[in-house]
XYZ file of C-alpha atoms in Angstrom:
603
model
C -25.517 -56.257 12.554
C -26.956 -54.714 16.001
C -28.290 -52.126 17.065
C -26.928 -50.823 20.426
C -28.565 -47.994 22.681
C -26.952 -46.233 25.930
C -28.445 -45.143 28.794
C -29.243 -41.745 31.030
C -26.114 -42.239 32.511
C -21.991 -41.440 30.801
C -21.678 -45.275 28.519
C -18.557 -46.620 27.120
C -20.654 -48.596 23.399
C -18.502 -51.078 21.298
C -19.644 -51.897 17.665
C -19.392 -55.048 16.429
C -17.937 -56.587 13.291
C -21.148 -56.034 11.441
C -22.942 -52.930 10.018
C -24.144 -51.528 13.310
C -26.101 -48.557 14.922
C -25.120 -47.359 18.088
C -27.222 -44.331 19.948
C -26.469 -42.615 23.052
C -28.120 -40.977 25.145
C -28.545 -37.602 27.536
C -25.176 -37.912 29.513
C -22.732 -38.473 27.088
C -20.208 -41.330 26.932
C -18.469 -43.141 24.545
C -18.915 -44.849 21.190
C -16.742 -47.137 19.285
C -17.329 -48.826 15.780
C -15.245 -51.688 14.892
C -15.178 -52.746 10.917
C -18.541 -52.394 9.619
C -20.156 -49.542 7.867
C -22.023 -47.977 11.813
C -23.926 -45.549 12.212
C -23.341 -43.564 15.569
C -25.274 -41.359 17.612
C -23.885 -39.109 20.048
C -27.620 -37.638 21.611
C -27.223 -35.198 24.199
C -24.391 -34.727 26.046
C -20.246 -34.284 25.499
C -19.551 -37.542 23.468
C -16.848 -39.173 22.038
C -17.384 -41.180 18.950
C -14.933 -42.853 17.232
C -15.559 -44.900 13.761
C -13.700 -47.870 12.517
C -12.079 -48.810 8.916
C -15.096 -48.571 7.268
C -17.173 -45.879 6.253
C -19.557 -44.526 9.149
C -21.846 -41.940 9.706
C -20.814 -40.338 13.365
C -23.696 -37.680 14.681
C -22.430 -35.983 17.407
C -26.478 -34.190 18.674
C -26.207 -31.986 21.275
C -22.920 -31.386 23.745
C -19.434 -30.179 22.635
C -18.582 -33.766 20.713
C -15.467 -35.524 19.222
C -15.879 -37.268 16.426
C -13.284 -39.403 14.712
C -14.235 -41.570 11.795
C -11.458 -43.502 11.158
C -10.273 -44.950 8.273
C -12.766 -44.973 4.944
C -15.081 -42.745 3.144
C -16.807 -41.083 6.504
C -19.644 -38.641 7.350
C -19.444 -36.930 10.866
C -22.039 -34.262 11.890
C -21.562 -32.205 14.911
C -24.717 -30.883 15.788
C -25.037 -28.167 18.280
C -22.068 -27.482 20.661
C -18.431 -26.706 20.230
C -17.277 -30.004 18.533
C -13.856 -31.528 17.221
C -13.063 -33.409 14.610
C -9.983 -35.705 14.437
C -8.734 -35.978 10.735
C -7.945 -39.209 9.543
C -7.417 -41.092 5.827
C -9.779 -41.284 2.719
C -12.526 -39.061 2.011
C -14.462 -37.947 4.825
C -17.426 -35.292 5.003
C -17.741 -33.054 7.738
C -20.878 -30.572 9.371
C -19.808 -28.799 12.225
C -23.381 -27.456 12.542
C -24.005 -25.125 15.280
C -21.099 -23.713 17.565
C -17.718 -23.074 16.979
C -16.300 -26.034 15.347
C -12.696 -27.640 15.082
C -11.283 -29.910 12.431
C -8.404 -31.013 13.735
C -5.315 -32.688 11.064
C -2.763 -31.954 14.162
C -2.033 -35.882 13.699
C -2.348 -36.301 11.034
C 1.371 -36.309 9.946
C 0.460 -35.170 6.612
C 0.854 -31.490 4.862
C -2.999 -30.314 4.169
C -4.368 -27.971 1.721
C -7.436 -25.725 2.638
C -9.632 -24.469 -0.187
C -11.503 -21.469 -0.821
C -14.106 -24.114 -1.038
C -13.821 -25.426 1.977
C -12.029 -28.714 0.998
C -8.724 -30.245 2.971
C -6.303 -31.979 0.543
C -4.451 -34.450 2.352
C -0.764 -35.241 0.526
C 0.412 -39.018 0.900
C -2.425 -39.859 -1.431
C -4.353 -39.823 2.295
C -7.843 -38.554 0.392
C -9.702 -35.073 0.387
C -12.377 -34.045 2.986
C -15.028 -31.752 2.226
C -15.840 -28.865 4.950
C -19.558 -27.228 5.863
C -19.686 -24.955 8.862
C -16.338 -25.902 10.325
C -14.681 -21.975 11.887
C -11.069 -23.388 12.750
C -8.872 -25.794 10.952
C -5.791 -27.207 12.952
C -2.487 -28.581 10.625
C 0.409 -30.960 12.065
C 2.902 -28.010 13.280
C 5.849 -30.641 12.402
C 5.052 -30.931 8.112
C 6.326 -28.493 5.844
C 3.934 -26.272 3.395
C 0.668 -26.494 4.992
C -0.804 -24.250 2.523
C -4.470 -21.801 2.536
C -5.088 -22.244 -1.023
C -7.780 -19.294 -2.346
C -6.762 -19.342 -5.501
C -9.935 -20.728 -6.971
C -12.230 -18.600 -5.094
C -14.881 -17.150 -7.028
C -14.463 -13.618 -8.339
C -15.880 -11.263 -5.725
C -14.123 -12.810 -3.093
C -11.150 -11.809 -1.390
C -9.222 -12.841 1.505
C -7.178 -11.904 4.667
C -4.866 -13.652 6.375
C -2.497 -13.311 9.026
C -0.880 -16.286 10.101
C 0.332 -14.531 13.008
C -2.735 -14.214 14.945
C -4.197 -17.692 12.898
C -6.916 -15.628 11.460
C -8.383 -16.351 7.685
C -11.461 -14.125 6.644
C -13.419 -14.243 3.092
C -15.185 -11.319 2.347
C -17.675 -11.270 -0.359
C -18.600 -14.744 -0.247
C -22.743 -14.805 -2.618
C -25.327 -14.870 0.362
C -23.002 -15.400 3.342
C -20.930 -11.663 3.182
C -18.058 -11.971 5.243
C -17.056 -15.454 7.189
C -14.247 -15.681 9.771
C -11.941 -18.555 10.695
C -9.268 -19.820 12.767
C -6.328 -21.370 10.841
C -3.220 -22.797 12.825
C -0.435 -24.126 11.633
C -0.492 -22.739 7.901
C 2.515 -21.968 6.105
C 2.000 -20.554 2.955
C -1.196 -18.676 1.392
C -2.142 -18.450 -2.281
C -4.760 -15.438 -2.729
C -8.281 -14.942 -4.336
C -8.525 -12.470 -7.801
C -9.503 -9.954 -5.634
C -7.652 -7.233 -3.193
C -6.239 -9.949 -0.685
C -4.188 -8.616 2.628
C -1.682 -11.767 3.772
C 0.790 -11.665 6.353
C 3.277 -14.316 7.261
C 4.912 -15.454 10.751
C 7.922 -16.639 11.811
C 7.975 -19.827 9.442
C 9.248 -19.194 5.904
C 6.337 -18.496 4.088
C 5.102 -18.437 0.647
C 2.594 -16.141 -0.075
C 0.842 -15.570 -3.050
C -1.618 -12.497 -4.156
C -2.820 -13.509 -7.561
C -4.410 -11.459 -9.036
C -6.031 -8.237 -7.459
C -4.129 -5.088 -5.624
C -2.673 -7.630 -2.872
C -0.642 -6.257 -0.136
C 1.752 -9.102 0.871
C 3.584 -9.130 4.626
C 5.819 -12.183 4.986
C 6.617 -11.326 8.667
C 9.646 -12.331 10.403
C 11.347 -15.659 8.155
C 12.806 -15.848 4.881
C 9.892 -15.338 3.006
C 8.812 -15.844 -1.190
C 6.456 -13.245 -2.153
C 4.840 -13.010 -5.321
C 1.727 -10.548 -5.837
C 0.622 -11.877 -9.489
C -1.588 -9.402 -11.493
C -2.829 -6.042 -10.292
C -1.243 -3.439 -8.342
C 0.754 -5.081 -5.593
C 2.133 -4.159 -1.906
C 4.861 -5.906 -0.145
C 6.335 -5.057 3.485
C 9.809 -6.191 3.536
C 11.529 -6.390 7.139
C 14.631 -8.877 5.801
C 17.039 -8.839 3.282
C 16.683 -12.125 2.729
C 12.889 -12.095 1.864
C 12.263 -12.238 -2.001
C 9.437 -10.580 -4.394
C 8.896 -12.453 -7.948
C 7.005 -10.644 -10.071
C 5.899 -10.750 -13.856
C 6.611 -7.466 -16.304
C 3.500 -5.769 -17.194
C 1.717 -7.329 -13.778
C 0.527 -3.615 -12.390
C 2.263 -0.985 -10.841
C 4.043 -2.844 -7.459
C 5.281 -1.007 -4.352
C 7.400 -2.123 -1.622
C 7.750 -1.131 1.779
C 11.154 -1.761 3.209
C 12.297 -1.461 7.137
C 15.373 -2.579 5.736
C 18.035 -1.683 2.952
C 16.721 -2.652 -0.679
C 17.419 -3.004 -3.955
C 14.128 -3.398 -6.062
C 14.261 -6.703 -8.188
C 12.902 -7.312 -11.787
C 9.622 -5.872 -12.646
C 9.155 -3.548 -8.972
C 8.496 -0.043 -9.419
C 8.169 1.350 -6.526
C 9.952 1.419 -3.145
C 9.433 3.529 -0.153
C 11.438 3.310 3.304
C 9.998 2.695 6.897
C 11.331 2.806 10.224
C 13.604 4.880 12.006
C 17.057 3.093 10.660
C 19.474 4.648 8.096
C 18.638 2.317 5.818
C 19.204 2.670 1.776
C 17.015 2.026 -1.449
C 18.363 1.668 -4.794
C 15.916 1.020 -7.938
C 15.970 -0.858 -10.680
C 15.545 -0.242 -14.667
C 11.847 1.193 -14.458
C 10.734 4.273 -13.497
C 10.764 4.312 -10.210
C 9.310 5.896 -7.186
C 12.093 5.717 -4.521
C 10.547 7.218 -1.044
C 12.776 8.119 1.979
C 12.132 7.813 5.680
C 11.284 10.828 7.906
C 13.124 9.936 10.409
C 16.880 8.912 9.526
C 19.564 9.697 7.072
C 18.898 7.415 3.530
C 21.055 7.324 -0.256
C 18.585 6.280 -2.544
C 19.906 5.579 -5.815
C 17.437 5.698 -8.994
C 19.750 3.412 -11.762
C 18.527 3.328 -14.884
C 14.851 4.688 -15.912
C 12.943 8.016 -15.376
C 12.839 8.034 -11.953
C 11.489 10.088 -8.803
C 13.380 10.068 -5.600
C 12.253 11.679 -2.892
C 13.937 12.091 0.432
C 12.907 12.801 3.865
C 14.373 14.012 7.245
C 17.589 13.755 7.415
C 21.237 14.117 5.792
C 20.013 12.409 2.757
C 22.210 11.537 -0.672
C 19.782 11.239 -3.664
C 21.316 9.762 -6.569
C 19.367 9.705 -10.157
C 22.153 8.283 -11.980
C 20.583 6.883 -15.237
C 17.771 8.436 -16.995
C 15.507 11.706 -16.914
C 15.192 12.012 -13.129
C 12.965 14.017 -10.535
C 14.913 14.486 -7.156
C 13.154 16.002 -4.525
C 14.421 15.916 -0.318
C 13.303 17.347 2.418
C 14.280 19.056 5.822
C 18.436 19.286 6.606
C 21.023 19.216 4.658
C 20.986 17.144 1.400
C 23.030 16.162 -1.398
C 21.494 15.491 -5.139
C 23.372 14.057 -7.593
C 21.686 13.877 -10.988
C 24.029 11.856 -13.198
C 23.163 11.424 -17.180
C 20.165 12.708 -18.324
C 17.405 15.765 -18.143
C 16.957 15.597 -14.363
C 14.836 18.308 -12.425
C 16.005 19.223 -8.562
C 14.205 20.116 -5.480
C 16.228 19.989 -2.414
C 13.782 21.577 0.175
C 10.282 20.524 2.166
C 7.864 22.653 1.349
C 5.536 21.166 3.770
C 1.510 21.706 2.606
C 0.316 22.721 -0.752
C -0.916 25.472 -1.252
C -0.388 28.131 1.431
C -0.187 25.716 3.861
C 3.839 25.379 4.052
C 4.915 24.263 7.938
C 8.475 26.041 7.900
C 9.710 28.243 5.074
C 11.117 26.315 2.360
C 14.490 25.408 2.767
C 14.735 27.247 6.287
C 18.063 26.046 7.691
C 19.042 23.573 5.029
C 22.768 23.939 3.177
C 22.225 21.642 0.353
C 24.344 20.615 -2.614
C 23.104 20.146 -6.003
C 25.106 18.128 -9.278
C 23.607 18.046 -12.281
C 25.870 15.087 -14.125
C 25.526 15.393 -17.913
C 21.989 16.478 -19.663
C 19.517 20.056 -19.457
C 19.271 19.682 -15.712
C 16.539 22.170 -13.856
C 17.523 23.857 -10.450
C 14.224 24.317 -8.504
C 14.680 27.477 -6.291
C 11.505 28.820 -6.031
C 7.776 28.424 -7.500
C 4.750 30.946 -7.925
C 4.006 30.531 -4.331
C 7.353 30.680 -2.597
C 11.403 31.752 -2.426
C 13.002 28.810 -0.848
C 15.993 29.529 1.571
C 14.036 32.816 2.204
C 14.874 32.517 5.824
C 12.541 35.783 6.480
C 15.198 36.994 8.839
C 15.380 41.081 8.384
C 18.323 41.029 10.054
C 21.023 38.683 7.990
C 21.489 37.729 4.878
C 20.805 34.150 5.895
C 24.144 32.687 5.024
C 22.770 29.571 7.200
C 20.258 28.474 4.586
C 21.343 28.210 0.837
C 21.831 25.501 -2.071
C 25.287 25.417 -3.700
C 24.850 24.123 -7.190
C 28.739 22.611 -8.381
C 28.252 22.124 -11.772
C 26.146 24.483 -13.790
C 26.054 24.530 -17.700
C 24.869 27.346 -19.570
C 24.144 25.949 -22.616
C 21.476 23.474 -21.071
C 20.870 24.087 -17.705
C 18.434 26.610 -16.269
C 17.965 27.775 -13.096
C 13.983 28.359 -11.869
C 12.917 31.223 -9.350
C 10.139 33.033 -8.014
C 8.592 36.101 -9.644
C 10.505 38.442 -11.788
C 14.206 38.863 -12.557
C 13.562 42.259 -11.124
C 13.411 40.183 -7.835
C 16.877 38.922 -7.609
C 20.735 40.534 -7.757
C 23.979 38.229 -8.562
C 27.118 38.899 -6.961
C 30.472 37.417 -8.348
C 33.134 36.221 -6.161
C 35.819 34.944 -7.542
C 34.822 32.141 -10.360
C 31.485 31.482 -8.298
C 28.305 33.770 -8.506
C 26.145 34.404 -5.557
C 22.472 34.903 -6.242
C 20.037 36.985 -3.510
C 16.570 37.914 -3.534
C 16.469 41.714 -3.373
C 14.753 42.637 -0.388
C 13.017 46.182 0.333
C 15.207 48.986 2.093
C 17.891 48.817 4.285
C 17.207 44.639 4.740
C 19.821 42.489 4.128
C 19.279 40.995 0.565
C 19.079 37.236 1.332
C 20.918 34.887 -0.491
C 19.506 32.127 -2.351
C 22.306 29.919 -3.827
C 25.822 29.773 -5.009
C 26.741 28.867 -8.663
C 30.501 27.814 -8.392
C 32.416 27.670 -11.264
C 30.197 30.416 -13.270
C 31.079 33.842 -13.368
C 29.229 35.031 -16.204
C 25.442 34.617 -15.164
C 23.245 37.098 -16.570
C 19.478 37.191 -15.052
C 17.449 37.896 -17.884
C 19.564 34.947 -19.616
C 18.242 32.080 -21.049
C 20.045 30.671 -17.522
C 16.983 31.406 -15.727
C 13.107 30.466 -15.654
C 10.393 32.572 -13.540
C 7.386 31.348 -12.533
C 7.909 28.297 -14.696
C 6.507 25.270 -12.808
C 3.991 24.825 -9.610
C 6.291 22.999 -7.088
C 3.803 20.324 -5.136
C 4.301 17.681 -2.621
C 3.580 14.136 -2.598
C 3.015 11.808 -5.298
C 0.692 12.096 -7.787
C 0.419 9.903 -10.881
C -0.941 12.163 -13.715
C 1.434 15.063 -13.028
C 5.012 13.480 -12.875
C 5.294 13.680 -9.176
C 6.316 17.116 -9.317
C 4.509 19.115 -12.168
C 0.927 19.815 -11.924
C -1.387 18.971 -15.532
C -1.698 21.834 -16.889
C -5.897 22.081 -18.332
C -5.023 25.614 -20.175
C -6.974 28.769 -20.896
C -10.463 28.234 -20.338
C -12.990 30.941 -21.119
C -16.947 30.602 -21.621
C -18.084 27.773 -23.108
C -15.170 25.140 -22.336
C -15.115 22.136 -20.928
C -12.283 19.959 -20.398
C -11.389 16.715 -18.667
C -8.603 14.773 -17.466
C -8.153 11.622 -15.599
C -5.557 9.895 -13.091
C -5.296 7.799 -10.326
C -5.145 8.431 -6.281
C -2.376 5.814 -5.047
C -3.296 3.855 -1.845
C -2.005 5.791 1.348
C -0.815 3.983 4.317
C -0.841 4.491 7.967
C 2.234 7.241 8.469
C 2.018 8.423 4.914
C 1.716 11.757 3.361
C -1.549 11.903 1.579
C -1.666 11.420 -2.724
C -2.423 14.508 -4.188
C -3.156 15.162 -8.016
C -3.236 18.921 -8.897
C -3.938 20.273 -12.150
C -3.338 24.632 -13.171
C -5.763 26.636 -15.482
C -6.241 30.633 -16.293
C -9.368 32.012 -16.856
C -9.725 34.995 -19.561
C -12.635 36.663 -18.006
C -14.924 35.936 -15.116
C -17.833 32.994 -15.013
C -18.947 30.551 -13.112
C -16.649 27.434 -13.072
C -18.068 24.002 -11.900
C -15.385 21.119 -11.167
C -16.557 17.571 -10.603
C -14.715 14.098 -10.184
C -16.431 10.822 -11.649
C -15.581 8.053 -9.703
C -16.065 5.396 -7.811
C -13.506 5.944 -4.606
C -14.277 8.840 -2.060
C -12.464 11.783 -3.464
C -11.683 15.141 -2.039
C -11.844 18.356 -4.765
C -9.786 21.714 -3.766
C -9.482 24.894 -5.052
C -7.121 27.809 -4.983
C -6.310 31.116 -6.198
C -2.403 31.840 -7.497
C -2.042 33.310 -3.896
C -2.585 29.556 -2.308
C -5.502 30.187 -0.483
C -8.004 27.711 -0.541
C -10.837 29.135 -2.293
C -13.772 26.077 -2.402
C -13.353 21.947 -1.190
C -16.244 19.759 -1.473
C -15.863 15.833 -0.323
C -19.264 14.320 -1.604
C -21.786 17.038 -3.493
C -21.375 14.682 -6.390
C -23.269 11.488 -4.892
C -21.424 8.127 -4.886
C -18.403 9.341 -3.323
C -17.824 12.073 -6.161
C -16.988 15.604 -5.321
C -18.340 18.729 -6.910
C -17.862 22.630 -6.855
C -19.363 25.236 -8.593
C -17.951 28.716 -7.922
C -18.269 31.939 -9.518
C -14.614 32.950 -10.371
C -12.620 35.928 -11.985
C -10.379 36.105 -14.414
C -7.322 34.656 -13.245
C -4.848 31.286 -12.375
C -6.212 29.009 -10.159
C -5.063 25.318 -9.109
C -7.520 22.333 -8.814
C -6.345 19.639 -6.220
C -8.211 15.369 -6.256
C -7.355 13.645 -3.152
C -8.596 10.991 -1.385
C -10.910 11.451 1.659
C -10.410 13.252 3.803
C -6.939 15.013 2.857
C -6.684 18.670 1.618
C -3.542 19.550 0.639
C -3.277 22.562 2.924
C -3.411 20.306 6.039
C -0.307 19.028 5.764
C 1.729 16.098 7.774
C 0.764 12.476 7.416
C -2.055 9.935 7.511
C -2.881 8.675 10.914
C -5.291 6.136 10.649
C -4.621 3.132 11.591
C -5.752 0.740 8.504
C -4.794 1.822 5.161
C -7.075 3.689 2.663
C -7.298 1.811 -0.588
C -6.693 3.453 -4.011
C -9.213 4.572 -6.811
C -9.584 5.902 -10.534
C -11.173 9.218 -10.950
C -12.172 11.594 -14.199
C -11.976 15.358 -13.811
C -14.610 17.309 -15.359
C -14.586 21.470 -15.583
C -16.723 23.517 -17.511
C -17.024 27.454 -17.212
C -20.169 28.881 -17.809
């Protein structure tokens, strides 16, 4: 045993074969234990200790230190400064202390697995370390499935990770808050119980939400993705990337820059970019979601599904199951195929009153029904679509030709009365117009072919029949609004639903929900929850009669407005979307989603 001190000056200390203590001193300089247990002190100074094969205790003190312990159970302690610590076998302990601190497995030549607890498993049977105040983590680059491993993280926390820019943060960690690292060289991620964000690099990564609303990028690679419990987001930019997910795990969306076909238990799939890319679901119901900027077919398969188009020359194709079919600007074909299936082929821009371009203005789109009651969408209580507004033609430019109408189940739904409207036969096809005032051209509407025999105040036709809104909403079908009823003095009625996440270049979530009033009173609207809501409301006109963001404390909106008797439209939103704004969300991080309850009472 001896005990061995340095000097003022930079010294170069050997151990020796016994249990020894060796202290530098203000310059820093070099320390080497041989094969006993030794104790080393680095003092002041930028030192370099370095243990032997058995288990030492290296202190680096002041100075930006490296400390290596060797082989056997070891305990190194950086102290103040920026230190590094060189991984090695068994069971060591490391303090980084003060400073921004490395531990460094580089190599190592061993895959490593980081905790949520801060402990580095070493494979090869080459021990576990245990981290304190350590802020970057270095893994061999040339070992397969170095893996962040948060799976055991207690259940407040949550993680993100992008192993792009090597960054790992824990957020909600008891008495600490939020703690940043550096990771490099990670592969794969496994996620916390909570809301985890995870993106991938070039590798071929395999990352892991668990449970928790995770939102899963896998990055350039052919990456596994599997979100576990909760309500899951993945951003797809390969067709070979894969999603595994369990039935009954949440309600999962993807978000695809390239063509995709939804796999077992996905629901919902929405296209990015500016490619003309294609999305096909699977047998859920499924929310299929165009780009705005390129042509798309998206094809629903089996389920009740809502597709909904975008820009573009789009092809929207129900196929199986009660489907919802909605596109937007230019000139579109829907295909229905078997089943009850509902059509809107126009944009309609903001609800209510707040439409950008006159529904259907320029669009010559081509409806199918397939087999079922099918529902042609050609106006709602606020507007005509293909109403051009041109007092000059009859706007044969803008029209929807409808190829396979069936009077004994299909209807046809228009705005206002059929007082509004005039048919014109030609040939085996019937033309319908709205009736406009004087000497202006009537403007035409659609073409029926095949049907000669339409009658307006037919059972062929609906009139005012449904509130056409953008957007998706979860409580209202996409497409119909909840209807609350007739309220009069005295009610009070509630209803609940669910404001989906929205997304940098989204269009906002909207819920909306109709009620008449019998007489005048004094109506007061309030959402219980728990995410920062938005309240509108309108008259049957679409003007925006009330909003209110926050009147209800804790994020919670409330109005209170004396009304008469008539049909008004109650819109719950997220922050801080109104539906009469139109376009899309321009943040630039996304806004998460929440659970609300609707309260309205008249008084």
């Amino acid at each position: 045993m001896a005990f061995i001190f340095g000097k003022t000056s930079a010294d170069n200390l050997l151990g020796t074969s016994g249990n020894d203590t060796i202290v530098g001193w203000a310059s820093g300089g070099n320390a080497n234990s041989t094969s006993g247990n030794d104790t080393l002190n680095g003092a002041d100074g930028n030192d370099s200790l370095a243990g032997g094969t058995a288990n030492d205790s290296l202190s680096g003190g002041n100075g930006n230190d490296t400390l290596d312990g060797g082989t056997g159970n070891d305990t190194l302690i950086g102290g103040a400064g920026n230190d590094t610590f060189i991984s090695s076998q068994d069971n060591d302990s490391i303090n980084g202390g003060d400073g921004i601190d490395t531990a460094d497995y580089s190599q190592l030549n061993q895959t490593i697995t980081l905790s949520g607890f801060g402990t580095i498993e070493k494979a090869g049977k080459f021990g576990q370390d245990q981290l304190f105040r350590v802020e970057k983590v270095i893994a061999n680059p040339n070992v397969a499935n170095n893996t962040i491993d948060a799976s055991q993280s207690l259940a407040e926390v949550s993680i993100t990770v992008n192993l792009q820019t090597q960054s790992l943060a824990a957020s909600n960690v008891p008495g600490l808050g939020r703690l940043s690292f550096t990771a490099v060289n990670f592969d794969n991620v496994k996620g916390t119980n909570g809301n985890d964000s995870i993106v991938g690099d070039r590798q071929n990564n395999r990352l892991s939400g668990n449970n928790g609303n995770d939102t899963l990028d896998g990055g350039l690679g052919a990456d596994t993705l599997s979100g576990g419990a909760g309500d899951d987001t993945y951003i797809i930019d390969s067709t070979t990337d894969t999603i595994t997910e369990a039935a009954d795990s949440g309600t999962d969306t993807v978000l695809s820059s390239v063509t995709y076909t939804l796999g077992a238990n996905l629901e919902n799939l929405r296209l990015t970019g500016t490619s003309a890319i294609n999305a096909t679901g699977n047998s859920l119901n499924n929310i299929l979601i165009g780009t705005n900027l390129s042509s798309n077919t998206l094809n629903g398969r089996a389920g009740d599904d809502s597709i909904i188009g975008g820009s573009g020359d789009d092809i929207l194709n129900g196929e199986d199951g009660d489907d919802r079919l909605r596109s937007g600007l230019d000139n579109d074909r829907l295909n229905g195929g078997s089943g009850d299936d509902v059509f809107i082929s126009v944009f309609t821009g903001g609800f209510p009153g707040g439409n950008l371009l006159p529904p259907g203005l320029g669009e010559t789109d081509t409806l199918t029904g397939g087999t079922g009651a099918d529902r042609f969408i050609l106006g709602d209580f606020i507007s005509v679509f293909y109403d051009d507004n041109n007092t000059v033609n009859p706007g044969f430019g803008d029209f929807a030709t409808i190829t396979d109408f069936d009077s004994s189940q299909d209807q046809i739904q228009l705005k206002g009365s059929s007082l509004d409207y005039r048919l014109e036969v030609i040939g085996n096809n019937t033309r319908i117009f709205l009736d406009k005032p004087g000497a202006e051209p009537d403007e035409i509407i659609s073409v029926v072919l095949g049907r000669n025999n339409l009658t307006l105040d037919s059972d062929d036709f609906l009139f005012n029949y449904e509130l056409e809104i953008p957007g998706k909403g979860t409580n209202n079908s996409l497409l119909t609004a909840e209807v609350l009823g007739s309220l009069s003095s005295g009610s009070n009625v509630n209803a609940s639903g669910q404001i989906a996440t929205v997304q940098p270049g989204d269009n906002p979530d909207f819920d909306f929900y109709n009620f008449s009033l019998a007489n005048s009173g004094t109506v007061t609207i309030r959402t219980v929850t728990s995410g920062d809501s938005v309240l509108g409301l309108f008259n049957d006109t679409g003007t925006l009669v009330q909003s209110d963001d926050d009147s209800g404390g804790n994020n919670s909106s409330l109005i209170t407005s004396s009304l008469s008797a008539g049909t008004y439209s109650i819109s719950v939103s997220k922050f801080p979307f109104l539906p009469e704004d139109g376009g899309t969300f321009s943040g630039s991080s996304s806004r998460p989603d929440f659970s609300y309850t609707l309260e309205v009472s008249v008084a």
